[in-house]
Short mmCIF file of C-alpha atoms and ligand atoms in Angstrom, two decimals:
data_model
loop_
_atom_site.label_atom_id
_atom_site.label_comp_id
_atom_site.label_asym_id
_atom_site.label_seq_id
_atom_site.Cartn_x
_atom_site.Cartn_y
_atom_site.Cartn_z
CA MET M 154 0.09 0.05 -0.06
CA THR M 155 0.92 3.57 -0.80
CA ALA M 156 -0.21 5.59 2.12
CA PRO M 157 -2.36 8.59 1.28
CA LEU M 158 0.07 11.66 1.47
CA ARG M 159 -2.96 13.74 2.46
CA PRO M 160 -6.52 12.75 3.48
CA GLY M 161 -8.90 12.32 0.31
CA ASP M 162 -5.54 11.29 -1.52
CA PRO M 163 -5.91 8.19 -3.62
CA ILE M 164 -4.69 5.07 -1.90
CA SER M 165 -3.11 2.41 -4.00
CA VAL M 166 -2.99 -1.43 -3.42
CA PRO M 167 -0.81 -3.67 -5.66
CA VAL M 168 -2.25 -7.41 -6.76
CA ASP M 169 1.08 -9.08 -7.19
CA LEU M 170 0.77 -11.84 -9.50
CA ASP M 171 3.74 -11.52 -11.67
CA GLN M 172 2.88 -10.73 -15.15
CA ARG M 173 -0.62 -10.04 -14.27
CA SER M 174 -0.32 -8.03 -11.43
CA TYR M 175 -2.34 -4.93 -11.13
CA GLU M 176 -3.14 -1.98 -8.87
CA ILE M 177 -6.53 -1.04 -6.87
CA VAL M 178 -6.90 2.56 -6.59
CA ILE M 179 -9.18 3.25 -3.89
CA GLY M 180 -10.26 7.47 -3.26
CA ARG M 181 -13.18 9.86 -3.39
CA GLY M 182 -13.32 11.33 -7.03
CA GLN M 183 -11.60 8.73 -8.76
CA LEU M 184 -14.17 7.98 -11.59
CA SER M 185 -12.41 11.44 -13.16
CA THR M 186 -9.36 10.19 -13.58
CA LEU M 187 -10.31 6.46 -15.15
CA GLY M 188 -9.30 7.94 -18.76
CA GLN M 189 -5.81 9.21 -17.78
CA ARG M 190 -4.74 6.39 -16.07
CA ILE M 191 -5.86 4.27 -19.05
CA ALA M 192 -4.04 6.07 -21.35
CA ALA M 193 -1.02 5.91 -19.30
CA LEU M 194 -1.65 1.88 -19.24
CA ARG M 195 -2.22 1.11 -23.17
CA PRO M 196 -1.53 4.63 -24.83
CA GLY M 197 -4.17 5.32 -27.87
CA CYS M 198 -6.01 2.14 -26.92
CA LYS M 199 -9.86 1.95 -28.18
CA VAL M 200 -12.38 1.64 -25.00
CA ALA M 201 -15.64 -0.40 -24.59
CA ILE M 202 -17.70 0.71 -21.14
CA VAL M 203 -19.91 -2.06 -20.35
CA SER M 204 -22.43 -0.94 -17.50
CA ASP M 205 -25.90 -1.31 -16.24
CA GLU M 206 -29.06 0.66 -16.83
CA THR M 207 -29.38 2.07 -13.36
CA VAL M 208 -25.29 2.69 -13.00
CA ALA M 209 -25.06 4.05 -16.33
CA LYS M 210 -27.93 6.82 -15.56
CA HIS M 211 -25.85 7.71 -12.67
CA TYR M 212 -22.55 7.10 -13.99
CA LEU M 213 -21.53 6.74 -17.68
CA ALA M 214 -21.52 10.21 -18.57
CA ALA M 215 -18.80 10.70 -16.06
CA ALA M 216 -16.71 7.76 -17.37
CA ALA M 217 -17.07 8.35 -21.04
CA ALA M 218 -16.30 11.96 -20.49
CA SER M 219 -13.00 11.36 -18.56
CA ILE M 220 -11.95 8.69 -21.15
CA GLN M 221 -12.82 11.05 -24.09
CA ALA M 222 -10.49 13.97 -21.61
CA ALA M 223 -7.65 11.80 -21.98
CA GLY M 224 -7.96 11.48 -25.94
CA LEU M 225 -9.13 8.09 -26.24
CA GLN M 226 -12.42 6.77 -28.21
CA SER M 227 -15.08 4.93 -26.56
CA SER M 228 -18.48 3.12 -27.30
CA THR M 229 -20.77 1.65 -24.95
CA VAL M 230 -22.81 -1.37 -24.01
CA VAL M 231 -25.46 -1.16 -21.37
CA VAL M 232 -27.87 -4.02 -20.39
CA PRO M 233 -30.32 -4.73 -17.81
CA PRO M 234 -29.34 -4.50 -14.08
CA GLY M 235 -29.82 -7.32 -11.73
CA GLU M 236 -28.51 -11.24 -11.88
CA SER M 237 -30.05 -12.08 -14.75
CA SER M 238 -27.83 -10.08 -16.97
CA LYS M 239 -25.35 -13.10 -15.92
CA SER M 240 -26.79 -15.25 -19.00
CA PHE M 241 -25.83 -16.84 -21.99
CA SER M 242 -27.77 -14.12 -24.07
CA MET M 243 -26.49 -11.31 -22.76
CA LEU M 244 -22.89 -12.78 -22.83
CA GLU M 245 -23.70 -12.77 -26.72
CA THR M 246 -25.08 -9.63 -26.74
CA VAL M 247 -21.97 -7.69 -24.86
CA CYS M 248 -19.75 -9.97 -27.21
CA GLU M 249 -21.27 -9.08 -30.50
CA ASN M 250 -21.22 -5.37 -29.42
CA LEU M 251 -17.87 -5.50 -28.37
CA ILE M 252 -16.96 -7.04 -31.95
CA ALA M 253 -19.09 -4.55 -33.92
CA ALA M 254 -17.28 -1.86 -32.07
CA ARG M 255 -13.92 -3.65 -33.45
CA ILE M 256 -12.42 -4.14 -30.06
CA GLU M 257 -9.10 -5.67 -30.59
CA ARG M 258 -6.41 -7.49 -28.93
CA ASN M 259 -4.69 -4.15 -27.79
CA ASP M 260 -7.80 -2.53 -27.07
CA LEU M 261 -9.90 -2.44 -23.49
CA VAL M 262 -12.90 -3.12 -21.77
CA VAL M 263 -14.12 -1.19 -18.68
CA ALA M 264 -16.86 -3.21 -16.60
CA LEU M 265 -18.48 -0.11 -14.74
CA GLY M 266 -20.93 -1.46 -12.24
CA GLY M 267 -21.55 -4.06 -9.65
CA GLY M 268 -20.52 -7.60 -9.65
CA VAL M 269 -23.16 -8.40 -12.14
CA ILE M 270 -21.42 -6.16 -14.36
CA GLY M 271 -17.80 -7.07 -13.45
CA ASP M 272 -18.58 -10.74 -13.91
CA LEU M 273 -20.51 -10.33 -17.35
CA ALA M 274 -18.14 -7.85 -18.90
CA GLY M 275 -15.09 -9.71 -17.27
CA PHE M 276 -15.62 -12.99 -18.91
CA ALA M 277 -16.93 -11.39 -22.32
CA ALA M 278 -13.35 -9.89 -22.06
CA ALA M 279 -12.25 -13.33 -21.43
CA VAL M 280 -13.43 -14.71 -24.59
CA VAL M 281 -13.55 -12.15 -27.33
CA ARG M 282 -10.61 -12.56 -29.47
CA ARG M 283 -9.44 -15.50 -27.28
CA GLY M 284 -9.14 -12.39 -24.40
CA LEU M 285 -8.99 -8.47 -24.28
CA GLU M 286 -7.82 -6.83 -21.14
CA TYR M 287 -10.21 -4.97 -19.08
CA VAL M 288 -10.58 -2.57 -16.13
CA GLN M 289 -12.83 -3.28 -13.04
CA VAL M 290 -14.72 0.61 -12.32
CA PRO M 291 -16.74 -1.42 -9.11
CA THR M 292 -19.95 0.95 -8.07
CA THR M 293 -21.34 -1.29 -5.16
CA LEU M 294 -19.45 -2.13 -1.93
CA LEU M 295 -19.74 -5.75 -2.34
CA ALA M 296 -17.88 -5.37 -6.11
CA GLN M 297 -15.25 -2.83 -4.76
CA VAL M 298 -14.36 -5.09 -1.59
CA ASP M 299 -14.42 -8.17 -3.49
CA SER M 300 -15.41 -9.19 -6.88
CA SER M 301 -13.43 -6.69 -8.80
CA VAL M 302 -10.46 -8.04 -7.11
CA GLY M 303 -9.23 -11.68 -8.09
CA GLY M 304 -10.02 -12.15 -11.45
CA LYS M 305 -12.99 -14.37 -11.01
CA THR M 306 -15.38 -14.03 -13.95
CA ALA M 307 -18.30 -15.67 -14.75
CA ILE M 308 -22.20 -15.81 -16.02
CA ASP M 309 -24.78 -18.82 -14.46
CA SER M 310 -25.88 -21.61 -16.02
CA ARG M 311 -30.06 -22.71 -15.50
CA LYS M 312 -27.98 -25.55 -13.36
CA GLY M 313 -26.74 -22.76 -10.96
CA LYS M 314 -24.24 -19.73 -10.24
CA ASN M 315 -21.41 -18.43 -11.60
CA LEU M 316 -21.16 -22.29 -13.49
CA VAL M 317 -19.45 -20.80 -16.85
CA GLY M 318 -16.63 -18.83 -16.62
CA ALA M 319 -13.13 -18.19 -16.28
CA PHE M 320 -10.14 -16.64 -14.49
CA HIS M 321 -9.02 -13.34 -15.89
CA GLN M 322 -7.39 -10.66 -14.20
CA PRO M 323 -8.03 -7.05 -14.61
CA ILE M 324 -5.27 -4.67 -15.66
CA LEU M 325 -6.51 -1.97 -12.99
CA VAL M 326 -9.22 -1.59 -10.70
CA VAL M 327 -10.33 2.10 -9.91
CA ALA M 328 -12.81 1.79 -6.61
CA ASP M 329 -14.45 5.79 -6.58
CA THR M 330 -15.58 5.52 -3.01
CA ALA M 331 -17.98 8.60 -3.78
CA LEU M 332 -19.87 6.55 -6.46
CA LEU M 333 -21.55 4.09 -3.16
CA ASP M 334 -23.49 7.51 -2.26
CA THR M 335 -26.31 6.37 -4.46
CA LEU M 336 -26.22 2.83 -3.53
CA SER M 337 -29.29 1.99 -1.90
CA GLU M 338 -29.00 1.27 2.29
CA ARG M 339 -29.77 -2.14 1.49
CA GLU M 340 -27.22 -2.90 -0.94
CA PHE M 341 -24.67 -1.42 1.01
CA ARG M 342 -25.48 -3.41 4.21
CA ALA M 343 -25.02 -6.63 2.10
CA GLY M 344 -21.48 -5.31 0.46
CA TYR M 345 -20.87 -4.72 4.07
CA ALA M 346 -21.22 -8.36 5.11
CA GLU M 347 -18.10 -9.06 2.63
CA VAL M 348 -16.39 -6.14 4.35
CA VAL M 349 -16.82 -7.95 8.09
CA LYS M 350 -15.78 -11.45 6.35
CA TYR M 351 -12.60 -10.03 6.35
CA GLY M 352 -12.21 -9.65 9.94
CA LEU M 353 -13.64 -12.54 11.03
CA LEU M 354 -11.70 -14.84 8.35
CA GLY M 355 -8.40 -13.31 9.31
CA ASP M 356 -8.02 -10.17 11.09
CA LEU M 357 -9.70 -9.68 14.63
CA GLN M 358 -8.12 -6.30 14.80
CA PHE M 359 -10.14 -5.00 11.67
CA PHE M 360 -13.39 -6.82 13.43
CA GLU M 361 -12.93 -4.85 16.52
CA TRP M 362 -12.29 -1.53 14.47
CA LEU M 363 -15.60 -2.24 12.57
CA GLU M 364 -17.35 -2.87 15.52
CA GLN M 365 -16.45 0.65 16.66
CA HIS M 366 -16.90 2.58 13.41
CA TRP M 367 -19.10 0.91 11.22
CA LYS M 368 -21.73 3.67 11.45
CA ASP M 369 -18.79 6.25 10.04
CA VAL M 370 -18.43 3.36 7.47
CA PHE M 371 -22.24 3.82 6.56
CA ALA M 372 -22.10 7.62 6.51
CA GLY M 373 -19.54 8.08 4.12
CA GLY M 374 -17.95 10.63 6.94
CA PRO M 375 -14.45 12.39 6.21
CA ALA M 376 -11.15 11.55 7.03
CA ARG M 377 -9.57 12.45 10.81
CA GLY M 378 -6.02 13.03 11.49
CA ASN M 379 -3.50 10.57 9.49
CA MET M 380 -6.44 8.11 9.09
CA PRO M 381 -8.32 7.60 5.57
CA ALA M 382 -11.79 8.43 5.93
CA PRO M 383 -13.76 5.26 7.73
CA ARG M 384 -15.25 4.19 4.24
CA GLU M 385 -12.00 4.24 2.13
CA TYR M 386 -10.16 2.59 5.33
CA ALA M 387 -12.72 -0.10 5.43
CA VAL M 388 -12.37 -0.19 1.53
CA LEU M 389 -8.70 -0.60 1.84
CA LYS M 390 -8.04 -3.09 4.47
CA SER M 391 -10.42 -5.31 2.63
CA VAL M 392 -9.08 -5.12 -0.83
CA GLN M 393 -5.30 -5.67 1.06
CA ALA M 394 -6.56 -8.96 2.81
CA LYS M 395 -8.42 -10.26 -0.51
CA ALA M 396 -5.23 -8.94 -2.75
CA ALA M 397 -3.18 -10.83 -0.31
CA ILE M 398 -5.00 -14.34 -0.77
CA VAL M 399 -5.34 -13.71 -4.19
CA ALA M 400 -1.58 -13.33 -4.82
CA ARG M 401 -0.84 -16.32 -2.30
CA ASP M 402 -3.47 -18.68 -4.31
CA GLU M 403 -5.24 -17.52 -7.60
CA ARG M 404 -6.57 -20.69 -8.42
CA GLU M 405 -8.19 -21.45 -5.48
CA THR M 406 -6.50 -24.18 -4.57
CA GLY M 407 -6.14 -23.66 -0.92
CA ASP M 408 -5.91 -20.14 0.97
CA ARG M 409 -8.36 -18.71 -1.51
CA MET M 410 -11.30 -20.77 -0.49
CA LEU M 411 -11.28 -19.16 3.35
CA LEU M 412 -12.98 -16.54 1.26
CA ASN M 413 -15.87 -18.59 1.26
CA LEU M 414 -16.52 -18.11 5.04
CA GLY M 415 -20.45 -18.18 5.31
CA HIS M 416 -20.60 -19.17 1.94
CA THR M 417 -21.45 -22.91 2.05
CA PHE M 418 -24.40 -22.28 4.51
CA GLY M 419 -25.24 -18.63 2.90
CA HIS M 420 -25.50 -20.12 -0.73
CA ALA M 421 -27.79 -22.88 0.12
CA PHE M 422 -30.53 -20.25 1.77
CA GLU M 423 -29.67 -17.62 -1.34
CA ALA M 424 -30.35 -20.64 -3.59
CA ALA M 425 -33.55 -21.38 -1.99
CA ALA M 426 -34.66 -17.80 -2.38
CA GLY M 427 -34.25 -18.45 -6.12
CA PHE M 428 -31.39 -15.91 -6.13
CA SER M 429 -33.87 -13.06 -5.74
CA ASP M 430 -34.67 -9.84 -4.00
CA ARG M 431 -36.02 -12.11 -1.11
CA LEU M 432 -32.22 -12.25 0.02
CA LEU M 433 -29.43 -10.38 -1.55
CA HIS M 434 -26.10 -12.39 -1.85
CA GLY M 435 -24.08 -10.19 0.54
CA GLU M 436 -27.09 -10.73 3.38
CA ALA M 437 -27.22 -14.50 2.65
CA ILE M 438 -23.34 -14.38 3.58
CA GLY M 439 -23.96 -12.26 6.65
CA LEU M 440 -26.54 -15.46 7.92
CA GLY M 441 -23.72 -17.69 6.63
CA MET M 442 -21.31 -16.42 8.79
CA ALA M 443 -23.41 -16.34 11.59
CA LEU M 444 -23.93 -19.84 11.22
CA ALA M 445 -20.40 -20.75 10.51
CA PHE M 446 -19.39 -19.31 14.06
CA GLU M 447 -22.17 -20.72 15.84
CA PHE M 448 -21.72 -24.16 13.91
CA SER M 449 -17.95 -23.81 14.92
CA ALA M 450 -18.91 -23.38 18.69
CA ARG M 451 -21.03 -26.33 18.90
CA ARG M 452 -18.01 -28.48 17.55
CA GLY M 453 -16.33 -26.79 20.68
CA LEU M 454 -13.61 -24.90 18.32
CA ILE M 455 -14.57 -21.76 19.62
CA PRO M 456 -16.45 -19.90 22.76
CA GLN M 457 -20.42 -19.59 22.12
CA ALA M 458 -19.33 -15.87 23.68
CA ALA M 459 -17.56 -15.35 20.33
CA ALA M 460 -20.34 -16.56 18.25
CA GLU M 461 -22.53 -14.52 19.90
CA ARG M 462 -20.28 -11.04 19.86
CA VAL M 463 -20.08 -12.00 15.87
CA ILE M 464 -24.16 -12.40 15.48
CA ARG M 465 -24.24 -8.87 17.50
CA HIS M 466 -22.58 -7.23 14.96
CA LEU M 467 -24.18 -8.42 12.25
CA ALA M 468 -27.47 -7.79 13.99
CA ALA M 469 -26.65 -4.53 14.82
CA VAL M 470 -26.11 -3.37 11.03
CA GLY M 471 -29.47 -4.70 10.23
CA LEU M 472 -28.14 -8.14 8.46
CA PRO M 473 -29.89 -11.31 8.85
CA THR M 474 -28.52 -13.65 11.25
CA HIS M 475 -31.49 -16.08 11.91
CA VAL M 476 -33.31 -18.07 9.36
CA SER M 477 -36.44 -16.51 10.75
CA GLU M 478 -35.02 -13.03 9.48
CA THR M 479 -35.53 -14.22 5.66
CA ALA M 480 -38.25 -13.02 3.71
CA GLY M 481 -40.49 -15.74 1.87
CA PRO M 482 -41.32 -19.58 3.17
CA ARG M 483 -38.76 -21.02 5.10
CA PRO M 484 -36.61 -23.58 3.13
CA SER M 485 -37.24 -27.68 3.99
CA LEU M 486 -34.15 -29.25 5.75
CA ASP M 487 -33.95 -31.37 2.81
CA THR M 488 -33.76 -28.52 0.31
CA LEU M 489 -31.11 -27.00 2.28
CA MET M 490 -28.81 -30.34 2.53
CA ASP M 491 -29.54 -31.25 -1.31
CA LEU M 492 -28.29 -27.34 -2.05
CA ILE M 493 -25.12 -27.96 0.56
CA SER M 494 -24.48 -31.61 -1.20
CA GLN M 495 -24.02 -29.48 -4.85
CA ASP M 496 -22.03 -26.65 -3.53
CA LYS M 497 -19.19 -26.05 -5.84
CA LYS M 498 -16.66 -26.65 -3.06
CA VAL M 499 -18.00 -30.26 -2.52
CA LYS M 500 -14.66 -32.53 -3.54
CA ARG M 501 -16.01 -36.23 -4.57
CA GLY M 502 -18.63 -36.19 -1.78
CA ALA M 503 -16.82 -34.48 1.06
CA LEU M 504 -18.55 -31.64 2.36
CA THR M 505 -16.10 -28.21 2.67
CA PHE M 506 -16.64 -25.72 5.25
CA ILE M 507 -14.54 -22.63 6.33
CA LEU M 508 -14.97 -22.87 10.15
CA VAL M 509 -12.82 -20.83 12.93
CA ARG M 510 -11.17 -21.38 15.68
CA GLY M 511 -11.66 -17.63 16.55
CA ILE M 512 -12.52 -14.50 15.50
CA GLY M 513 -10.06 -13.89 12.88
CA GLU M 514 -8.75 -17.64 12.68
CA SER M 515 -10.33 -19.66 10.11
CA PHE M 516 -9.65 -22.58 8.16
CA VAL M 517 -10.58 -25.30 5.74
CA THR M 518 -12.17 -28.39 6.85
CA ARG M 519 -13.23 -31.75 5.01
CA ASP M 520 -14.06 -32.87 8.05
CA VAL M 521 -17.79 -32.35 8.64
CA ASP M 522 -20.03 -34.88 8.43
CA ALA M 523 -23.51 -34.14 6.43
CA ALA M 524 -25.37 -35.80 9.16
CA GLU M 525 -24.46 -33.27 11.59
CA VAL M 526 -24.77 -30.03 9.63
CA ARG M 527 -28.29 -31.92 9.12
CA ALA M 528 -28.67 -32.22 12.99
CA PHE M 529 -27.75 -28.11 13.45
CA LEU M 530 -29.67 -27.03 10.68
CA ALA M 531 -32.58 -28.87 11.79
CA GLU M 532 -32.52 -26.80 14.96
CA LYS M 533 -32.08 -23.60 13.67
CA LEU M 534 -35.04 -24.24 11.08
CA ALA M 535 -36.95 -25.75 14.56
P1 LIG G 284 -25.42 -5.97 -8.82
O1 LIG G 284 -24.32 -6.07 -9.55
O2 LIG G 284 -26.62 -6.60 -9.08
O3 LIG G 284 -25.52 -4.31 -8.43
C1 LIG G 284 -26.53 -4.28 -7.25
C2 LIG G 284 -27.73 -3.05 -7.72
O4 LIG G 284 -27.24 -1.99 -7.37
C3 LIG G 284 -28.18 -3.35 -9.03
O5 LIG G 284 -29.23 -3.22 -9.53
C4 LIG G 284 -27.25 -1.96 -9.66
O6 LIG G 284 -28.03 -1.67 -11.00
C5 LIG G 284 -27.42 -1.47 -8.48
N1 LIG G 284 -25.88 -0.14 -8.44
C6 LIG G 284 -24.82 -0.33 -8.71
N2 LIG G 284 -24.03 0.54 -8.24
C7 LIG G 284 -24.75 1.42 -7.99
C8 LIG G 284 -24.80 2.57 -7.64
N3 LIG G 284 -23.11 3.01 -7.43
N4 LIG G 284 -25.77 3.46 -7.63
C9 LIG G 284 -26.70 2.87 -7.56
N5 LIG G 284 -27.31 1.78 -7.79
C10 LIG G 284 -25.97 0.94 -8.13
O7 LIG G 284 -24.96 -6.85 -7.40
P2 LIG G 284 -23.44 -6.97 -6.92
O8 LIG G 284 -24.29 -7.20 -5.15
O9 LIG G 284 -22.60 -5.71 -6.84
O10 LIG G 284 -22.61 -8.00 -7.14
C11 LIG G 284 -23.36 -9.23 -7.08
C12 LIG G 284 -22.93 -10.24 -7.99
O11 LIG G 284 -21.34 -10.00 -7.84
C13 LIG G 284 -23.49 -11.81 -7.84
O12 LIG G 284 -23.57 -12.09 -9.63
C14 LIG G 284 -22.06 -12.25 -7.81
O13 LIG G 284 -22.14 -13.67 -7.94
C15 LIG G 284 -20.88 -11.81 -7.99
N6 LIG G 284 -19.63 -11.93 -7.13
C16 LIG G 284 -18.54 -12.19 -8.17
C17 LIG G 284 -17.59 -12.34 -7.23
C18 LIG G 284 -16.23 -12.56 -7.86
O14 LIG G 284 -15.21 -12.64 -7.41
N7 LIG G 284 -15.90 -12.35 -8.94
C19 LIG G 284 -17.46 -12.39 -5.77
C20 LIG G 284 -18.58 -12.03 -5.26
C21 LIG G 284 -19.73 -11.71 -5.98
N1 LIG G 285 -15.42 -14.07 -3.77
C1 LIG G 285 -14.43 -15.18 -3.52
C2 LIG G 285 -13.20 -15.16 -4.18
O1 LIG G 285 -12.92 -14.03 -5.16
O2 LIG G 285 -12.33 -16.00 -4.33
#
């Protein structure tokens, strides 16, 4: 990390991946620097901006103006907002538009949006002309702290989420935290679940800081003293944690699995809710992390008080921590167990869980019996 020289200056975090290394730039107002940053990296390239209708309404003109001001040509592809755009048909639309705009190997795709656009545009970039470079401009908190970093790109199959995709690293991430001002509180809160995740999986001190400062993170208040502003600090700590894990394990054969804390339980509830507005991804992860801590306590790995402390924080910010807090009909035990057994992390029939030995001390285990999970969930559903 390059420390900010003055409060408000951008912060830069490197992702160290040899020739695929890149920089994450964090700060309020950084969208206006997008064009000059791209021009410095790829002088004279043509740019195609992919966005969704909601984000385009707010930020497409500013992104295009910044690119034009840097002397670069740009075209745009705008798709409907929402998870349904991570589809084969929308991938085709984006690919055909990139080809029609004559985006070639030396040109660039810009993903301007949340995780849906990052995943869709990133995957289109991975496959058009066997691989175009792309830049992530994440506009949701979830995308700024998680999906824009690490190179996972994908669309959904009828059989499940993110089943068709590629590892394809961006060449730059520009996280303008001012863009989060237009995000709904519910979407911000869902993204915050991924912020807490970094504390819970590997950084007790960061979790303690969040317990004290989460209201300032939500409010987006100014910097004090030599510290970055609270929201920027939360994004910074999150991407530093993610960048370090991705640098160690780009292809998720080891440590990167820790980023799935809360996901085995969470995904089952998210899938049972049909990946709909009934339960946003981050909300499902909040619930999943509460369950992972309770399950760890049940196994004697942590004191019950540690699980209760985590649940207290998640509940304080308004994330669901109990199955009764999810909207719509409660899924049956059989449905949840079926979904857990189909989880991407299942390897030759063995369930994979991320459990904890303490707050900030997560580990991957395949030593979890389905019957034990079933008994635990039966109790939670009762
Ligand atoms: P999203 O992209 O659907 O954005 C949520 C909503 O907010 C959309 O309606 C969008 O139009 C709107 N929006 C976005 N930015 C806005 C802004 N600044 N102001 C106002 N409205 C704005 O959802 P998301 O939560 O960002 O991402 C979820 C997706 O990310 C899922 O598909 C998930 O699978 C994926 N994901 C990917 C990774 C990865 O590593 N690639 C990691 C986590 C999640
Ligand atoms: N969001 C999990 C990962 O990037 O690996």
